[in-house]
Amino acid sequence: VTFYPAMLTLPAGGSATFFCNISMENDSGSEYSLNWYKEINHSQAQKIAEISRNNPQTKTEKYLLTNHTPAFKIEILNLHKNDSGSYYCGLITFFEPDKVMESNRSHLVVTAAPEKTNATDEPEMEEGNSPDHIKAVLLGILLLAGVVILLIFGYLTITYRRGDVQKPPSENTPAEGKPPMVSVSTVDYGVLEFQRDQCTQMPSETRPVEQTEYATIIFPEEKPITPERAKKHQD
């Protein structure tokens, strides 16, 4: 009876698989049973599972035994640190009473679960959330495009309004280019006759010589013109 592999080191949460191989010289249909044992710190062995020759498979909450005559497989499921120890199998034959053949010992070491176990699951979660991630990226791109469009629209609006504000001066530019309206004064000549005092008679000797004096009188256009100016305009 042989038991292998001789040594296994596995993390918690996994499963360990051992094989027990038996060899019988005269296998004439005799009945036998195969027991599995565990011992801790070289203490007394403890039976953990059993499978008979005619039973193809046996499963418990902790162990799964499969018959592949002449090899028998045992799987230790959901490993914990307290599963560490030495394991071996024992062949019990019924045609020779009280005959038990034990195999060699194999050692199992269960280590702590790696901290990166969750990290390995993160990519799967990220892959599962990839559609949401793509949606978020597309939404961000749309928002950015909307902001750019609003900025362009605001710039064009401000530019247009500035053009309206600056437009009246440009429209008034031709008017500024025109020569300013200058009021032209006209000069009319006329004779002013002054009434003489008929009561005062001065001697001819003392009477002053008649003199002609000229005066320039400028009348604004908006004021009424004298009858003489009107007559001159008619002429």
PDB file of C-alpha atoms in Angstrom:
ATOM      1  CA  VAL A   1       0.000   0.000   0.000  1.00  0.00           C
ATOM      2  CA  THR A   2       1.520   3.297  -1.115  1.00  0.00           C
ATOM      3  CA  PHE A   3       0.395   6.850  -0.417  1.00  0.00           C
ATOM      4  CA  TYR A   4       1.409   9.882  -2.466  1.00  0.00           C
ATOM      5  CA  PRO A   5       2.344  12.658  -2.956  1.00  0.00           C
ATOM      6  CA  ALA A   6       4.620  12.745   0.033  1.00  0.00           C
ATOM      7  CA  MET A   7       4.234  16.501   0.681  1.00  0.00           C
ATOM      8  CA  LEU A   8       1.643  19.155  -0.171  1.00  0.00           C
ATOM      9  CA  THR A   9       1.635  22.871   0.714  1.00  0.00           C
ATOM     10  CA  LEU A  10      -1.570  24.637  -0.214  1.00  0.00           C
ATOM     11  CA  PRO A  11      -3.364  27.873   0.762  1.00  0.00           C
ATOM     12  CA  ALA A  12      -6.531  27.922   2.803  1.00  0.00           C
ATOM     13  CA  GLY A  13      -9.752  27.740   0.845  1.00  0.00           C
ATOM     14  CA  GLY A  14      -8.415  25.302  -1.756  1.00  0.00           C
ATOM     15  CA  SER A  15      -8.437  21.499  -1.851  1.00  0.00           C
ATOM     16  CA  ALA A  16      -5.780  18.824  -1.451  1.00  0.00           C
ATOM     17  CA  THR A  17      -5.693  15.544  -3.384  1.00  0.00           C
ATOM     18  CA  PHE A  18      -3.930  12.347  -2.258  1.00  0.00           C
ATOM     19  CA  PHE A  19      -3.826   8.889  -3.851  1.00  0.00           C
ATOM     20  CA  CYS A  20      -3.652   5.492  -2.218  1.00  0.00           C
ATOM     21  CA  ASN A  21      -2.487   2.637  -4.436  1.00  0.00           C
ATOM     22  CA  ILE A  22      -3.007  -0.960  -3.414  1.00  0.00           C
ATOM     23  CA  SER A  23      -1.545  -4.167  -4.863  1.00  0.00           C
ATOM     24  CA  MET A  24      -2.989  -7.600  -4.001  1.00  0.00           C
ATOM     25  CA  GLU A  25      -1.262 -10.780  -5.105  1.00  0.00           C
ATOM     26  CA  ASN A  26      -4.364 -12.961  -5.250  1.00  0.00           C
ATOM     27  CA  ASP A  27      -7.348 -10.799  -6.081  1.00  0.00           C
ATOM     28  CA  SER A  28     -10.047 -13.458  -6.448  1.00  0.00           C
ATOM     29  CA  GLY A  29     -12.957 -11.196  -5.754  1.00  0.00           C
ATOM     30  CA  SER A  30     -12.190 -10.902  -2.087  1.00  0.00           C
ATOM     31  CA  GLU A  31     -13.756  -8.102  -0.172  1.00  0.00           C
ATOM     32  CA  TYR A  32     -11.722  -5.299   1.354  1.00  0.00           C
ATOM     33  CA  SER A  33     -12.131  -1.779   2.597  1.00  0.00           C
ATOM     34  CA  LEU A  34      -9.856   1.225   2.521  1.00  0.00           C
ATOM     35  CA  ASN A  35      -9.678   3.611   5.467  1.00  0.00           C
ATOM     36  CA  TRP A  36      -8.165   7.082   5.555  1.00  0.00           C
ATOM     37  CA  TYR A  37      -6.425   8.413   8.620  1.00  0.00           C
ATOM     38  CA  LYS A  38      -5.074  11.691   9.918  1.00  0.00           C
ATOM     39  CA  GLU A  39      -2.616  12.266  12.712  1.00  0.00           C
ATOM     40  CA  ILE A  40      -1.504  15.557  14.243  1.00  0.00           C
ATOM     41  CA  ASN A  41       1.879  16.085  15.884  1.00  0.00           C
ATOM     42  CA  HIS A  42       2.582  12.331  15.780  1.00  0.00           C
ATOM     43  CA  SER A  43      -0.372  11.689  18.054  1.00  0.00           C
ATOM     44  CA  GLN A  44      -2.901   8.930  17.798  1.00  0.00           C
ATOM     45  CA  ALA A  45      -4.368   8.558  14.317  1.00  0.00           C
ATOM     46  CA  GLN A  46      -7.973   9.467  13.633  1.00  0.00           C
ATOM     47  CA  LYS A  47     -10.104   7.782  10.995  1.00  0.00           C
ATOM     48  CA  ILE A  48     -11.581  10.409   8.700  1.00  0.00           C
ATOM     49  CA  ALA A  49     -13.154   8.448   5.807  1.00  0.00           C
ATOM     50  CA  GLU A  50     -13.772   4.969   4.394  1.00  0.00           C
ATOM     51  CA  ILE A  51     -14.558   3.458   1.003  1.00  0.00           C
ATOM     52  CA  SER A  52     -15.233  -0.143   0.038  1.00  0.00           C
ATOM     53  CA  ARG A  53     -14.130  -2.034  -3.042  1.00  0.00           C
ATOM     54  CA  ASN A  54     -17.557  -2.026  -4.679  1.00  0.00           C
ATOM     55  CA  ASN A  55     -18.340   1.605  -3.899  1.00  0.00           C
ATOM     56  CA  PRO A  56     -17.333   3.900  -6.804  1.00  0.00           C
ATOM     57  CA  GLN A  57     -17.508   7.161  -4.853  1.00  0.00           C
ATOM     58  CA  THR A  58     -18.158   8.476  -1.370  1.00  0.00           C
ATOM     59  CA  LYS A  59     -18.635  12.133  -0.491  1.00  0.00           C
ATOM     60  CA  THR A  60     -18.988  13.977   2.780  1.00  0.00           C
ATOM     61  CA  GLU A  61     -18.968  17.648   3.650  1.00  0.00           C
ATOM     62  CA  LYS A  62     -15.197  17.580   4.013  1.00  0.00           C
ATOM     63  CA  TYR A  63     -13.947  14.673   1.873  1.00  0.00           C
ATOM     64  CA  LEU A  64     -14.542  13.228  -1.590  1.00  0.00           C
ATOM     65  CA  LEU A  65     -13.365   9.638  -2.167  1.00  0.00           C
ATOM     66  CA  THR A  66     -13.248   8.096  -5.645  1.00  0.00           C
ATOM     67  CA  ASN A  67     -12.553   4.452  -6.494  1.00  0.00           C
ATOM     68  CA  HIS A  68     -10.137   3.987  -9.401  1.00  0.00           C
ATOM     69  CA  THR A  69      -9.009   0.456  -8.570  1.00  0.00           C
ATOM     70  CA  PRO A  70      -6.206  -0.198  -7.837  1.00  0.00           C
ATOM     71  CA  ALA A  71      -5.841   3.527  -7.025  1.00  0.00           C
ATOM     72  CA  PHE A  72      -8.124   5.396  -4.654  1.00  0.00           C
ATOM     73  CA  LYS A  73      -8.310   9.175  -4.584  1.00  0.00           C
ATOM     74  CA  ILE A  74      -9.205  11.383  -1.657  1.00  0.00           C
ATOM     75  CA  GLU A  75      -9.861  15.116  -1.920  1.00  0.00           C
ATOM     76  CA  ILE A  76      -9.825  17.272   1.194  1.00  0.00           C
ATOM     77  CA  LEU A  77     -12.207  20.147   0.466  1.00  0.00           C
ATOM     78  CA  ASN A  78     -12.235  23.741   1.704  1.00  0.00           C
ATOM     79  CA  LEU A  79      -8.875  23.624   3.425  1.00  0.00           C
ATOM     80  CA  HIS A  80      -8.293  25.290   6.784  1.00  0.00           C
ATOM     81  CA  LYS A  81      -5.162  25.636   8.871  1.00  0.00           C
ATOM     82  CA  ASN A  82      -6.342  22.880  11.226  1.00  0.00           C
ATOM     83  CA  ASP A  83      -6.301  20.489   8.231  1.00  0.00           C
ATOM     84  CA  SER A  84      -2.512  20.514   8.378  1.00  0.00           C
ATOM     85  CA  GLY A  85      -1.022  17.179   9.492  1.00  0.00           C
ATOM     86  CA  SER A  86       0.021  13.709   8.332  1.00  0.00           C
ATOM     87  CA  TYR A  87      -2.306  11.535   6.259  1.00  0.00           C
ATOM     88  CA  TYR A  88      -2.147   7.863   5.283  1.00  0.00           C
ATOM     89  CA  CYS A  89      -4.432   5.032   4.195  1.00  0.00           C
ATOM     90  CA  GLY A  90      -4.994   1.533   5.592  1.00  0.00           C
ATOM     91  CA  LEU A  91      -6.135  -1.555   3.683  1.00  0.00           C
ATOM     92  CA  ILE A  92      -8.392  -3.931   5.627  1.00  0.00           C
ATOM     93  CA  THR A  93      -8.962  -7.382   4.046  1.00  0.00           C
ATOM     94  CA  PHE A  94     -11.882  -9.543   5.092  1.00  0.00           C
ATOM     95  CA  PHE A  95     -10.550 -12.889   3.826  1.00  0.00           C
ATOM     96  CA  GLU A  96      -7.744 -12.654   6.392  1.00  0.00           C
ATOM     97  CA  PRO A  97      -9.313 -11.377   9.597  1.00  0.00           C
ATOM     98  CA  ASP A  98      -7.655  -8.611  11.495  1.00  0.00           C
ATOM     99  CA  LYS A  99      -5.132  -7.994   8.753  1.00  0.00           C
ATOM    100  CA  VAL A 100      -4.444  -4.281   8.253  1.00  0.00           C
ATOM    101  CA  MET A 101      -1.775  -2.897   5.951  1.00  0.00           C
ATOM    102  CA  GLU A 102      -0.856   0.761   6.458  1.00  0.00           C
ATOM    103  CA  SER A 103       0.750   3.022   3.888  1.00  0.00           C
ATOM    104  CA  ASN A 104       3.511   5.543   4.314  1.00  0.00           C
ATOM    105  CA  ARG A 105       2.704   9.040   5.687  1.00  0.00           C
ATOM    106  CA  SER A 106       2.196  12.151   3.562  1.00  0.00           C
ATOM    107  CA  HIS A 107       2.340  15.614   5.059  1.00  0.00           C
ATOM    108  CA  LEU A 108      -0.088  18.462   4.347  1.00  0.00           C
ATOM    109  CA  VAL A 109       0.658  22.100   5.209  1.00  0.00           C
ATOM    110  CA  VAL A 110      -2.156  24.608   4.873  1.00  0.00           C
ATOM    111  CA  THR A 111      -0.992  28.221   4.656  1.00  0.00           C
ATOM    112  CA  ALA A 112      -2.952  31.436   5.070  1.00  0.00           C
ATOM    113  CA  ALA A 113      -4.988  32.594   2.130  1.00  0.00           C
ATOM    114  CA  PRO A 114      -2.996  35.074   0.007  1.00  0.00           C
ATOM    115  CA  GLU A 115      -3.938  38.702   0.418  1.00  0.00           C
ATOM    116  CA  LYS A 116      -3.946  39.140  -3.344  1.00  0.00           C
ATOM    117  CA  THR A 117      -6.877  36.765  -3.719  1.00  0.00           C
ATOM    118  CA  ASN A 118      -9.280  39.711  -3.732  1.00  0.00           C
ATOM    119  CA  ALA A 119      -6.986  41.550  -6.130  1.00  0.00           C
ATOM    120  CA  THR A 120      -7.359  38.708  -8.629  1.00  0.00           C
ATOM    121  CA  ASP A 121     -11.099  39.066  -8.366  1.00  0.00           C
ATOM    122  CA  GLU A 122     -10.987  42.793  -8.972  1.00  0.00           C
ATOM    123  CA  PRO A 123     -10.251  42.511 -12.712  1.00  0.00           C
ATOM    124  CA  GLU A 124     -13.272  40.229 -13.071  1.00  0.00           C
ATOM    125  CA  MET A 125     -15.384  42.801 -11.296  1.00  0.00           C
ATOM    126  CA  GLU A 126     -13.936  45.504 -13.486  1.00  0.00           C
ATOM    127  CA  GLU A 127     -14.629  43.430 -16.567  1.00  0.00           C
ATOM    128  CA  GLY A 128     -18.172  42.901 -15.352  1.00  0.00           C
ATOM    129  CA  ASN A 129     -18.521  46.640 -14.867  1.00  0.00           C
ATOM    130  CA  SER A 130     -16.896  47.487 -18.183  1.00  0.00           C
ATOM    131  CA  PRO A 131     -20.217  48.520 -19.805  1.00  0.00           C
ATOM    132  CA  ASP A 132     -20.842  50.943 -16.950  1.00  0.00           C
ATOM    133  CA  HIS A 133     -17.312  52.257 -17.333  1.00  0.00           C
ATOM    134  CA  ILE A 134     -17.855  52.802 -21.065  1.00  0.00           C
ATOM    135  CA  LYS A 135     -21.145  54.559 -20.362  1.00  0.00           C
ATOM    136  CA  ALA A 136     -19.421  56.863 -17.885  1.00  0.00           C
ATOM    137  CA  VAL A 137     -16.697  57.702 -20.420  1.00  0.00           C
ATOM    138  CA  LEU A 138     -19.256  58.422 -23.152  1.00  0.00           C
ATOM    139  CA  LEU A 139     -21.266  60.599 -20.774  1.00  0.00           C
ATOM    140  CA  GLY A 140     -18.138  62.549 -19.879  1.00  0.00           C
ATOM    141  CA  ILE A 141     -17.334  63.080 -23.564  1.00  0.00           C
ATOM    142  CA  LEU A 142     -20.872  64.308 -24.253  1.00  0.00           C
ATOM    143  CA  LEU A 143     -20.740  66.711 -21.315  1.00  0.00           C
ATOM    144  CA  LEU A 144     -17.385  68.051 -22.480  1.00  0.00           C
ATOM    145  CA  ALA A 145     -18.710  68.540 -26.012  1.00  0.00           C
ATOM    146  CA  GLY A 146     -21.744  70.359 -24.616  1.00  0.00           C
ATOM    147  CA  VAL A 147     -19.526  72.706 -22.600  1.00  0.00           C
ATOM    148  CA  VAL A 148     -17.425  73.462 -25.679  1.00  0.00           C
ATOM    149  CA  ILE A 149     -20.539  74.207 -27.745  1.00  0.00           C
ATOM    150  CA  LEU A 150     -21.881  76.518 -25.039  1.00  0.00           C
ATOM    151  CA  LEU A 151     -18.569  78.363 -24.876  1.00  0.00           C
ATOM    152  CA  ILE A 152     -18.524  78.835 -28.654  1.00  0.00           C
ATOM    153  CA  PHE A 153     -22.145  80.008 -28.650  1.00  0.00           C
ATOM    154  CA  GLY A 154     -21.429  82.454 -25.821  1.00  0.00           C
ATOM    155  CA  TYR A 155     -18.383  83.804 -27.629  1.00  0.00           C
ATOM    156  CA  LEU A 156     -20.340  84.341 -30.848  1.00  0.00           C
ATOM    157  CA  THR A 157     -23.170  86.033 -28.930  1.00  0.00           C
ATOM    158  CA  ILE A 158     -20.800  88.416 -27.162  1.00  0.00           C
ATOM    159  CA  THR A 159     -19.016  89.183 -30.418  1.00  0.00           C
ATOM    160  CA  TYR A 160     -22.316  89.898 -32.169  1.00  0.00           C
ATOM    161  CA  ARG A 161     -23.451  92.189 -29.384  1.00  0.00           C
ATOM    162  CA  ARG A 162     -20.180  94.076 -29.493  1.00  0.00           C
ATOM    163  CA  GLY A 163     -20.643  94.512 -33.214  1.00  0.00           C
ATOM    164  CA  ASP A 164     -24.095  96.020 -32.587  1.00  0.00           C
ATOM    165  CA  VAL A 165     -22.701  98.408 -30.010  1.00  0.00           C
ATOM    166  CA  GLN A 166     -19.904  99.532 -32.278  1.00  0.00           C
ATOM    167  CA  LYS A 167     -22.149  99.733 -35.357  1.00  0.00           C
ATOM    168  CA  PRO A 168     -23.733 103.223 -34.774  1.00  0.00           C
ATOM    169  CA  PRO A 169     -20.359 105.003 -34.643  1.00  0.00           C
ATOM    170  CA  SER A 170     -19.407 103.313 -37.895  1.00  0.00           C
ATOM    171  CA  GLU A 171     -22.691 104.363 -39.377  1.00  0.00           C
ATOM    172  CA  ASN A 172     -22.068 107.893 -38.178  1.00  0.00           C
ATOM    173  CA  THR A 173     -18.618 107.935 -39.721  1.00  0.00           C
ATOM    174  CA  PRO A 174     -19.823 109.169 -43.121  1.00  0.00           C
ATOM    175  CA  ALA A 175     -21.705 111.918 -41.362  1.00  0.00           C
ATOM    176  CA  GLU A 176     -18.506 112.906 -39.583  1.00  0.00           C
ATOM    177  CA  GLY A 177     -16.744 112.953 -42.921  1.00  0.00           C
ATOM    178  CA  LYS A 178     -19.206 115.469 -44.305  1.00  0.00           C
ATOM    179  CA  PRO A 179     -18.230 119.093 -43.946  1.00  0.00           C
ATOM    180  CA  PRO A 180     -19.903 120.746 -40.971  1.00  0.00           C
ATOM    181  CA  MET A 181     -22.890 122.912 -41.582  1.00  0.00           C
ATOM    182  CA  VAL A 182     -21.615 126.497 -41.615  1.00  0.00           C
ATOM    183  CA  SER A 183     -24.040 129.350 -41.394  1.00  0.00           C
ATOM    184  CA  VAL A 184     -23.356 131.841 -44.172  1.00  0.00           C
ATOM    185  CA  SER A 185     -24.068 135.427 -43.407  1.00  0.00           C
ATOM    186  CA  THR A 186     -25.292 137.708 -46.123  1.00  0.00           C
ATOM    187  CA  VAL A 187     -24.511 141.366 -46.322  1.00  0.00           C
ATOM    188  CA  ASP A 188     -27.185 143.784 -47.523  1.00  0.00           C
ATOM    189  CA  TYR A 189     -26.701 147.438 -48.031  1.00  0.00           C
ATOM    190  CA  GLY A 190     -29.435 149.873 -47.226  1.00  0.00           C
ATOM    191  CA  VAL A 191     -29.967 153.465 -46.336  1.00  0.00           C
ATOM    192  CA  LEU A 192     -31.161 154.293 -42.883  1.00  0.00           C
ATOM    193  CA  GLU A 193     -33.176 157.483 -42.767  1.00  0.00           C
ATOM    194  CA  PHE A 194     -33.432 159.266 -39.476  1.00  0.00           C
ATOM    195  CA  GLN A 195     -36.232 161.692 -38.784  1.00  0.00           C
ATOM    196  CA  ARG A 196     -35.061 165.158 -38.003  1.00  0.00           C
ATOM    197  CA  ASP A 197     -36.491 167.314 -35.355  1.00  0.00           C
ATOM    198  CA  GLN A 198     -38.725 169.815 -37.259  1.00  0.00           C
ATOM    199  CA  CYS A 199     -39.082 172.141 -34.306  1.00  0.00           C
ATOM    200  CA  THR A 200     -35.447 172.907 -33.830  1.00  0.00           C
ATOM    201  CA  GLN A 201     -34.177 175.031 -36.594  1.00  0.00           C
ATOM    202  CA  MET A 202     -30.545 175.650 -36.594  1.00  0.00           C
ATOM    203  CA  PRO A 203     -28.912 178.508 -38.482  1.00  0.00           C
ATOM    204  CA  SER A 204     -27.329 177.583 -41.694  1.00  0.00           C
ATOM    205  CA  GLU A 205     -24.047 178.774 -40.446  1.00  0.00           C
ATOM    206  CA  THR A 206     -24.036 176.419 -37.538  1.00  0.00           C
ATOM    207  CA  ARG A 207     -25.764 173.552 -39.356  1.00  0.00           C
ATOM    208  CA  PRO A 208     -23.328 170.679 -39.675  1.00  0.00           C
ATOM    209  CA  VAL A 209     -22.408 169.346 -43.004  1.00  0.00           C
ATOM    210  CA  GLU A 210     -24.374 166.310 -43.920  1.00  0.00           C
ATOM    211  CA  GLN A 211     -22.247 163.196 -43.665  1.00  0.00           C
ATOM    212  CA  THR A 212     -22.843 159.695 -44.760  1.00  0.00           C
ATOM    213  CA  GLU A 213     -21.934 157.037 -42.238  1.00  0.00           C
ATOM    214  CA  TYR A 214     -21.878 153.344 -42.842  1.00  0.00           C
ATOM    215  CA  ALA A 215     -22.690 150.622 -40.419  1.00  0.00           C
ATOM    216  CA  THR A 216     -22.646 146.877 -40.808  1.00  0.00           C
ATOM    217  CA  ILE A 217     -25.540 145.077 -39.199  1.00  0.00           C
ATOM    218  CA  ILE A 218     -25.532 141.246 -39.215  1.00  0.00           C
ATOM    219  CA  PHE A 219     -28.889 139.571 -38.829  1.00  0.00           C
ATOM    220  CA  PRO A 220     -29.111 135.853 -38.064  1.00  0.00           C
ATOM    221  CA  GLU A 221     -30.981 133.838 -40.647  1.00  0.00           C
ATOM    222  CA  GLU A 222     -33.704 132.787 -38.222  1.00  0.00           C
ATOM    223  CA  LYS A 223     -34.664 136.358 -37.473  1.00  0.00           C
ATOM    224  CA  PRO A 224     -37.011 138.310 -39.763  1.00  0.00           C
ATOM    225  CA  ILE A 225     -35.333 140.444 -42.370  1.00  0.00           C
ATOM    226  CA  THR A 226     -36.039 144.023 -42.979  1.00  0.00           C
ATOM    227  CA  PRO A 227     -38.364 145.066 -45.789  1.00  0.00           C
ATOM    228  CA  GLU A 228     -35.399 146.391 -47.712  1.00  0.00           C
ATOM    229  CA  ARG A 229     -33.587 143.069 -47.458  1.00  0.00           C
ATOM    230  CA  ALA A 230     -36.692 141.284 -48.577  1.00  0.00           C
ATOM    231  CA  LYS A 231     -36.993 143.553 -51.526  1.00  0.00           C
ATOM    232  CA  LYS A 232     -33.380 142.990 -52.441  1.00  0.00           C
ATOM    233  CA  HIS A 233     -33.892 139.243 -52.262  1.00  0.00           C
ATOM    234  CA  GLN A 234     -36.843 139.572 -54.589  1.00  0.00           C
ATOM    235  CA  ASP A 235     -34.746 141.589 -57.041  1.00  0.00           C
TER     236      ASP A 235
END
